[in-house]
PDB file of C-alpha atoms in Angstrom:
ATOM      1  CA  UNK G 717      84.244 211.201 151.772  1.00 91.00           C
ATOM      2  CA  UNK G 718      87.393 209.442 150.587  1.00 95.00           C
ATOM      3  CA  UNK G 719      88.484 206.221 152.239  1.00 96.00           C
ATOM      4  CA  UNK G 720      91.880 206.726 153.878  1.00 95.00           C
ATOM      5  CA  UNK G 721      94.258 203.816 153.420  1.00 97.00           C
ATOM      6  CA  UNK G 722      97.734 203.702 154.904  1.00 98.00           C
ATOM      7  CA  UNK G 723     100.200 201.087 153.734  1.00 98.00           C
ATOM      8  CA  UNK G 724     103.301 200.046 155.672  1.00 98.00           C
ATOM      9  CA  UNK G 725     105.856 198.802 153.140  1.00 98.00           C
ATOM     10  CA  UNK G 726     108.843 196.590 153.819  1.00 97.00           C
ATOM     11  CA  UNK G 727     111.375 198.480 151.745  1.00 97.00           C
ATOM     12  CA  UNK G 728     112.362 200.494 148.700  1.00 96.00           C
ATOM     13  CA  UNK G 729     111.032 198.059 146.084  1.00 95.00           C
ATOM     14  CA  UNK G 730     107.592 198.081 147.675  1.00 97.00           C
ATOM     15  CA  UNK G 731     107.650 201.874 147.951  1.00 97.00           C
ATOM     16  CA  UNK G 732     108.581 202.144 144.278  1.00 97.00           C
ATOM     17  CA  UNK G 733     105.778 199.774 143.308  1.00 98.00           C
ATOM     18  CA  UNK G 734     103.297 201.830 145.310  1.00 98.00           C
ATOM     19  CA  UNK G 735     104.507 204.976 143.549  1.00 98.00           C
ATOM     20  CA  UNK G 736     103.484 203.310 140.294  1.00 98.00           C
ATOM     21  CA  UNK G 737     100.146 202.210 141.748  1.00 98.00           C
ATOM     22  CA  UNK G 738      99.442 205.750 142.955  1.00 98.00           C
ATOM     23  CA  UNK G 739     100.188 207.193 139.532  1.00 98.00           C
ATOM     24  CA  UNK G 740      98.210 204.757 137.390  1.00 98.00           C
ATOM     25  CA  UNK G 741      96.048 202.494 139.529  1.00 98.00           C
ATOM     26  CA  UNK G 742      94.215 204.671 142.035  1.00 98.00           C
ATOM     27  CA  UNK G 743      90.726 206.116 141.904  1.00 98.00           C
ATOM     28  CA  UNK G 744      91.681 209.370 143.594  1.00 97.00           C
ATOM     29  CA  UNK G 745      88.056 210.424 143.971  1.00 98.00           C
ATOM     30  CA  UNK G 746      87.318 207.393 146.156  1.00 98.00           C
ATOM     31  CA  UNK G 747      90.591 206.657 147.962  1.00 98.00           C
ATOM     32  CA  UNK G 748      93.363 208.538 149.673  1.00 97.00           C
ATOM     33  CA  UNK G 749      96.442 206.301 149.725  1.00 98.00           C
ATOM     34  CA  UNK G 750      99.468 207.018 151.880  1.00 98.00           C
ATOM     35  CA  UNK G 751     102.414 204.707 152.409  1.00 98.00           C
ATOM     36  CA  UNK G 752     105.804 204.527 154.026  1.00 98.00           C
ATOM     37  CA  UNK G 753     108.965 202.493 153.662  1.00 98.00           C
ATOM     38  CA  UNK G 754     109.951 201.208 157.112  1.00 98.00           C
ATOM     39  CA  UNK G 755     113.326 199.908 155.942  1.00 97.00           C
ATOM     40  CA  UNK G 756     112.962 196.211 156.679  1.00 94.00           C
ATOM     41  CA  UNK G 757     110.256 193.634 157.333  1.00 92.00           C
ATOM     42  CA  UNK G 758     111.295 193.303 160.978  1.00 93.00           C
ATOM     43  CA  UNK G 759     110.111 196.857 161.648  1.00 97.00           C
ATOM     44  CA  UNK G 760     106.589 196.247 160.363  1.00 97.00           C
ATOM     45  CA  UNK G 761     104.965 194.880 163.562  1.00 98.00           C
ATOM     46  CA  UNK G 762     106.087 197.782 165.758  1.00 97.00           C
ATOM     47  CA  UNK G 763     104.959 200.388 163.220  1.00 97.00           C
ATOM     48  CA  UNK G 764     101.654 198.646 162.760  1.00 97.00           C
ATOM     49  CA  UNK G 765     101.121 198.412 166.529  1.00 97.00           C
ATOM     50  CA  UNK G 766     101.774 202.154 166.841  1.00 96.00           C
ATOM     51  CA  UNK G 767      99.218 203.136 164.199  1.00 96.00           C
ATOM     52  CA  UNK G 768      96.704 200.522 165.291  1.00 95.00           C
ATOM     53  CA  UNK G 769      96.712 201.766 168.879  1.00 93.00           C
ATOM     54  CA  UNK G 770      96.297 205.378 167.731  1.00 91.00           C
ATOM     55  CA  UNK G 771      93.382 204.551 165.400  1.00 86.00           C
ATOM     56  CA  UNK G 772      94.900 207.106 163.074  1.00 85.00           C
ATOM     57  CA  UNK G 773      93.835 205.470 159.813  1.00 90.00           C
ATOM     58  CA  UNK G 774      90.571 203.884 158.748  1.00 92.00           C
ATOM     59  CA  UNK G 775      92.401 201.111 156.939  1.00 97.00           C
ATOM     60  CA  UNK G 776      95.927 199.827 157.395  1.00 98.00           C
ATOM     61  CA  UNK G 777      97.598 197.357 155.060  1.00 98.00           C
ATOM     62  CA  UNK G 778     101.073 195.853 155.135  1.00 98.00           C
ATOM     63  CA  UNK G 779     103.198 194.954 152.112  1.00 98.00           C
ATOM     64  CA  UNK G 780     106.137 192.604 152.483  1.00 96.00           C
ATOM     65  CA  UNK G 781     107.890 189.751 150.690  1.00 94.00           C
ATOM     66  CA  UNK G 782     107.584 186.042 151.276  1.00 93.00           C
ATOM     67  CA  UNK G 783     111.103 185.382 149.868  1.00 86.00           C
ATOM     68  CA  UNK G 784     110.932 181.639 150.529  1.00 72.00           C
ATOM     69  CA  UNK G 785     107.848 180.334 152.286  1.00 65.00           C
ATOM     70  CA  UNK G 786     109.505 177.190 153.628  1.00 67.00           C
ATOM     71  CA  UNK G 787     112.158 179.208 155.465  1.00 65.00           C
ATOM     72  CA  UNK G 788     109.946 182.236 155.483  1.00 70.00           C
ATOM     73  CA  UNK G 789     111.090 185.224 157.457  1.00 76.00           C
ATOM     74  CA  UNK G 790     107.622 186.613 156.762  1.00 90.00           C
ATOM     75  CA  UNK G 791     106.223 184.081 159.224  1.00 91.00           C
ATOM     76  CA  UNK G 792     108.009 185.838 162.083  1.00 91.00           C
ATOM     77  CA  UNK G 793     106.289 189.061 161.029  1.00 94.00           C
ATOM     78  CA  UNK G 794     102.920 187.340 160.759  1.00 96.00           C
ATOM     79  CA  UNK G 795     103.315 185.687 164.148  1.00 96.00           C
ATOM     80  CA  UNK G 796     104.203 189.033 165.744  1.00 97.00           C
ATOM     81  CA  UNK G 797     101.141 190.595 164.130  1.00 98.00           C
ATOM     82  CA  UNK G 798      98.976 187.730 165.355  1.00 98.00           C
ATOM     83  CA  UNK G 799     100.084 188.517 168.905  1.00 97.00           C
ATOM     84  CA  UNK G 800      98.822 192.066 168.375  1.00 97.00           C
ATOM     85  CA  UNK G 801      95.534 191.190 166.657  1.00 97.00           C
ATOM     86  CA  UNK G 802      94.865 187.799 168.216  1.00 97.00           C
ATOM     87  CA  UNK G 803      93.766 186.280 164.921  1.00 97.00           C
ATOM     88  CA  UNK G 804      95.843 185.069 161.947  1.00 97.00           C
ATOM     89  CA  UNK G 805      92.869 185.605 159.610  1.00 97.00           C
ATOM     90  CA  UNK G 806      93.020 189.307 160.423  1.00 98.00           C
ATOM     91  CA  UNK G 807      96.771 189.308 159.779  1.00 98.00           C
ATOM     92  CA  UNK G 808      96.232 187.726 156.365  1.00 97.00           C
ATOM     93  CA  UNK G 809      93.394 190.170 155.683  1.00 97.00           C
ATOM     94  CA  UNK G 810      95.735 193.171 155.881  1.00 98.00           C
ATOM     95  CA  UNK G 811      98.953 191.576 154.567  1.00 98.00           C
ATOM     96  CA  UNK G 812      99.838 191.995 150.888  1.00 98.00           C
ATOM     97  CA  UNK G 813     102.338 189.223 150.230  1.00 97.00           C
ATOM     98  CA  UNK G 814     104.235 188.240 147.086  1.00 95.00           C
ATOM     99  CA  UNK G 815     106.298 185.088 146.662  1.00 93.00           C
ATOM    100  CA  UNK G 816     109.172 185.469 146.235  1.00 93.00           C
ATOM    101  CA  UNK G 817     109.154 189.283 146.209  1.00 93.00           C
ATOM    102  CA  UNK G 818     107.626 192.455 144.800  1.00 95.00           C
ATOM    103  CA  UNK G 819     109.802 192.325 141.673  1.00 94.00           C
ATOM    104  CA  UNK G 820     107.794 189.247 140.637  1.00 95.00           C
ATOM    105  CA  UNK G 821     104.865 191.610 140.049  1.00 97.00           C
ATOM    106  CA  UNK G 822     106.879 193.716 137.594  1.00 96.00           C
ATOM    107  CA  UNK G 823     108.312 190.556 136.017  1.00 95.00           C
ATOM    108  CA  UNK G 824     104.768 189.340 135.300  1.00 95.00           C
ATOM    109  CA  UNK G 825     104.782 191.801 132.388  1.00 95.00           C
ATOM    110  CA  UNK G 826     107.523 189.894 130.584  1.00 95.00           C
ATOM    111  CA  UNK G 827     107.206 186.245 131.617  1.00 95.00           C
ATOM    112  CA  UNK G 828     104.502 183.555 131.856  1.00 94.00           C
ATOM    113  CA  UNK G 829     102.458 183.633 135.093  1.00 93.00           C
ATOM    114  CA  UNK G 830     104.294 180.605 136.524  1.00 94.00           C
ATOM    115  CA  UNK G 831     107.811 181.899 135.772  1.00 93.00           C
ATOM    116  CA  UNK G 832     110.051 181.963 138.836  1.00 91.00           C
ATOM    117  CA  UNK G 833     112.353 184.974 138.856  1.00 90.00           C
ATOM    118  CA  UNK G 834     114.341 183.710 141.845  1.00 87.00           C
ATOM    119  CA  UNK G 835     115.910 185.618 144.695  1.00 83.00           C
ATOM    120  CA  UNK G 836     119.308 186.532 143.215  1.00 85.00           C
ATOM    121  CA  UNK G 837     118.903 190.131 142.153  1.00 84.00           C
ATOM    122  CA  UNK G 838     121.710 190.066 139.580  1.00 84.00           C
ATOM    123  CA  UNK G 839     119.624 187.707 137.400  1.00 88.00           C
ATOM    124  CA  UNK G 840     116.974 190.424 137.074  1.00 90.00           C
ATOM    125  CA  UNK G 841     119.416 192.721 135.276  1.00 92.00           C
ATOM    126  CA  UNK G 842     119.114 191.490 131.643  1.00 94.00           C
ATOM    127  CA  UNK G 843     115.331 191.733 131.417  1.00 94.00           C
ATOM    128  CA  UNK G 844     115.218 195.006 133.337  1.00 95.00           C
ATOM    129  CA  UNK G 845     117.808 196.557 131.014  1.00 94.00           C
ATOM    130  CA  UNK G 846     115.908 195.252 127.997  1.00 94.00           C
ATOM    131  CA  UNK G 847     112.590 196.757 129.075  1.00 95.00           C
ATOM    132  CA  UNK G 848     113.381 199.953 130.998  1.00 96.00           C
ATOM    133  CA  UNK G 849     115.325 202.869 129.555  1.00 94.00           C
ATOM    134  CA  UNK G 850     118.135 204.513 131.561  1.00 93.00           C
ATOM    135  CA  UNK G 851     118.433 201.478 133.815  1.00 92.00           C
ATOM    136  CA  UNK G 852     122.217 201.863 133.934  1.00 89.00           C
ATOM    137  CA  UNK G 853     125.116 199.434 133.531  1.00 87.00           C
ATOM    138  CA  UNK G 854     125.182 197.914 137.014  1.00 89.00           C
ATOM    139  CA  UNK G 855     123.539 194.709 138.157  1.00 91.00           C
ATOM    140  CA  UNK G 856     120.196 195.255 139.809  1.00 93.00           C
ATOM    141  CA  UNK G 857     120.499 196.203 143.455  1.00 90.00           C
ATOM    142  CA  UNK G 858     117.340 198.248 144.039  1.00 90.00           C
ATOM    143  CA  UNK G 859     119.404 201.432 143.782  1.00 91.00           C
ATOM    144  CA  UNK G 860     117.504 204.703 143.481  1.00 94.00           C
ATOM    145  CA  UNK G 861     118.460 205.285 139.830  1.00 95.00           C
ATOM    146  CA  UNK G 862     117.317 201.773 138.923  1.00 95.00           C
ATOM    147  CA  UNK G 863     114.046 202.137 140.797  1.00 96.00           C
ATOM    148  CA  UNK G 864     113.397 205.468 139.081  1.00 96.00           C
ATOM    149  CA  UNK G 865     114.047 203.876 135.681  1.00 96.00           C
ATOM    150  CA  UNK G 866     111.450 201.200 136.457  1.00 97.00           C
ATOM    151  CA  UNK G 867     108.921 203.760 137.681  1.00 97.00           C
ATOM    152  CA  UNK G 868     109.503 206.031 134.689  1.00 97.00           C
ATOM    153  CA  UNK G 869     109.075 203.057 132.383  1.00 97.00           C
ATOM    154  CA  UNK G 870     105.401 202.821 133.271  1.00 98.00           C
ATOM    155  CA  UNK G 871     102.409 204.580 131.827  1.00 97.00           C
ATOM    156  CA  UNK G 872      98.703 203.880 132.203  1.00 98.00           C
ATOM    157  CA  UNK G 873      98.663 201.231 129.463  1.00 98.00           C
ATOM    158  CA  UNK G 874     101.675 199.377 130.835  1.00 98.00           C
ATOM    159  CA  UNK G 875     100.200 199.446 134.308  1.00 98.00           C
ATOM    160  CA  UNK G 876      96.933 197.921 133.074  1.00 98.00           C
ATOM    161  CA  UNK G 877      98.898 195.249 131.243  1.00 98.00           C
ATOM    162  CA  UNK G 878     100.825 194.454 134.436  1.00 98.00           C
ATOM    163  CA  UNK G 879      97.589 194.275 136.412  1.00 98.00           C
ATOM    164  CA  UNK G 880      96.168 191.847 133.867  1.00 98.00           C
ATOM    165  CA  UNK G 881      99.313 189.702 134.154  1.00 97.00           C
ATOM    166  CA  UNK G 882      99.235 189.757 137.969  1.00 98.00           C
ATOM    167  CA  UNK G 883      95.655 188.555 137.731  1.00 97.00           C
ATOM    168  CA  UNK G 884      96.882 185.432 135.921  1.00 97.00           C
ATOM    169  CA  UNK G 885      99.340 184.545 138.689  1.00 96.00           C
ATOM    170  CA  UNK G 886      98.349 182.333 141.591  1.00 96.00           C
ATOM    171  CA  UNK G 887      96.542 184.430 144.210  1.00 97.00           C
ATOM    172  CA  UNK G 888      97.977 182.286 146.994  1.00 96.00           C
ATOM    173  CA  UNK G 889     101.175 183.750 148.434  1.00 93.00           C
ATOM    174  CA  UNK G 890     102.240 180.248 149.508  1.00 92.00           C
ATOM    175  CA  UNK G 891     102.658 179.322 145.838  1.00 92.00           C
ATOM    176  CA  UNK G 892     105.892 180.162 144.063  1.00 91.00           C
ATOM    177  CA  UNK G 893     105.253 182.409 142.279  1.00 93.00           C
ATOM    178  CA  UNK G 894     102.110 183.784 143.867  1.00 94.00           C
ATOM    179  CA  UNK G 895     100.627 186.904 145.421  1.00 97.00           C
ATOM    180  CA  UNK G 896      97.430 187.917 147.191  1.00 97.00           C
ATOM    181  CA  UNK G 897      97.760 191.550 146.090  1.00 98.00           C
ATOM    182  CA  UNK G 898      95.508 191.417 143.007  1.00 98.00           C
ATOM    183  CA  UNK G 899      92.158 192.062 144.782  1.00 98.00           C
ATOM    184  CA  UNK G 900      93.729 195.043 146.565  1.00 98.00           C
ATOM    185  CA  UNK G 901      94.999 196.531 143.292  1.00 98.00           C
ATOM    186  CA  UNK G 902      91.649 196.007 141.564  1.00 98.00           C
ATOM    187  CA  UNK G 903      89.876 197.461 144.571  1.00 98.00           C
ATOM    188  CA  UNK G 904      91.841 200.700 144.347  1.00 98.00           C
ATOM    189  CA  UNK G 905      90.293 201.267 140.920  1.00 98.00           C
ATOM    190  CA  UNK G 906      86.738 200.605 142.086  1.00 98.00           C
ATOM    191  CA  UNK G 907      84.069 203.047 143.199  1.00 97.00           C
ATOM    192  CA  UNK G 908      82.741 200.365 145.528  1.00 97.00           C
ATOM    193  CA  UNK G 909      84.605 200.196 148.825  1.00 97.00           C
ATOM    194  CA  UNK G 910      83.104 196.917 150.055  1.00 97.00           C
ATOM    195  CA  UNK G 911      86.382 195.105 149.366  1.00 97.00           C
ATOM    196  CA  UNK G 912      88.289 196.999 152.058  1.00 97.00           C
ATOM    197  CA  UNK G 913      89.330 194.989 155.102  1.00 96.00           C
ATOM    198  CA  UNK G 914      88.629 196.850 158.296  1.00 90.00           C
ATOM    199  CA  UNK G 915      89.997 195.602 161.597  1.00 89.00           C
TER     200      UNK G 915
END
């Protein structure tokens, strides 16, 4: 029987990234992955609490940005989740965090593992235009057309290359750049399900 994983995503960038993961990084014989964009990190705790109380999914994960750990809005989310679960280790076990944000994962394809892409989205535009067809003339703003261009710019080989590059980043979301998502992404390709974190 497939393991059912539901992922609560902060926003459109995370949803787009998970579209790519579902297309090229999922062992569909072992896992059933569903996900939703809740439209803002502040909505994550309430949505999680709803699903957690219903016991609707075997496994629930949360994907949201660190942005800036020192002034980290993500800490308010983590603290709210700790009040629900009673244990910060459990919160970290189900939280997929990238510092500064999910676009750093895509950027890992084109820059060294310690390259800081920053938080100003307009600076992403040159390298996105250079590497993704039909990106459009506007500065990056996570618009639908731009997200589709990024998604359509992936194939299985490019996804594996990105995964390899993410693996070279720091796996500590407190580092800038850094992300703890790599074991999750590798796990989705594995027949073994021992890596899954069950509350």
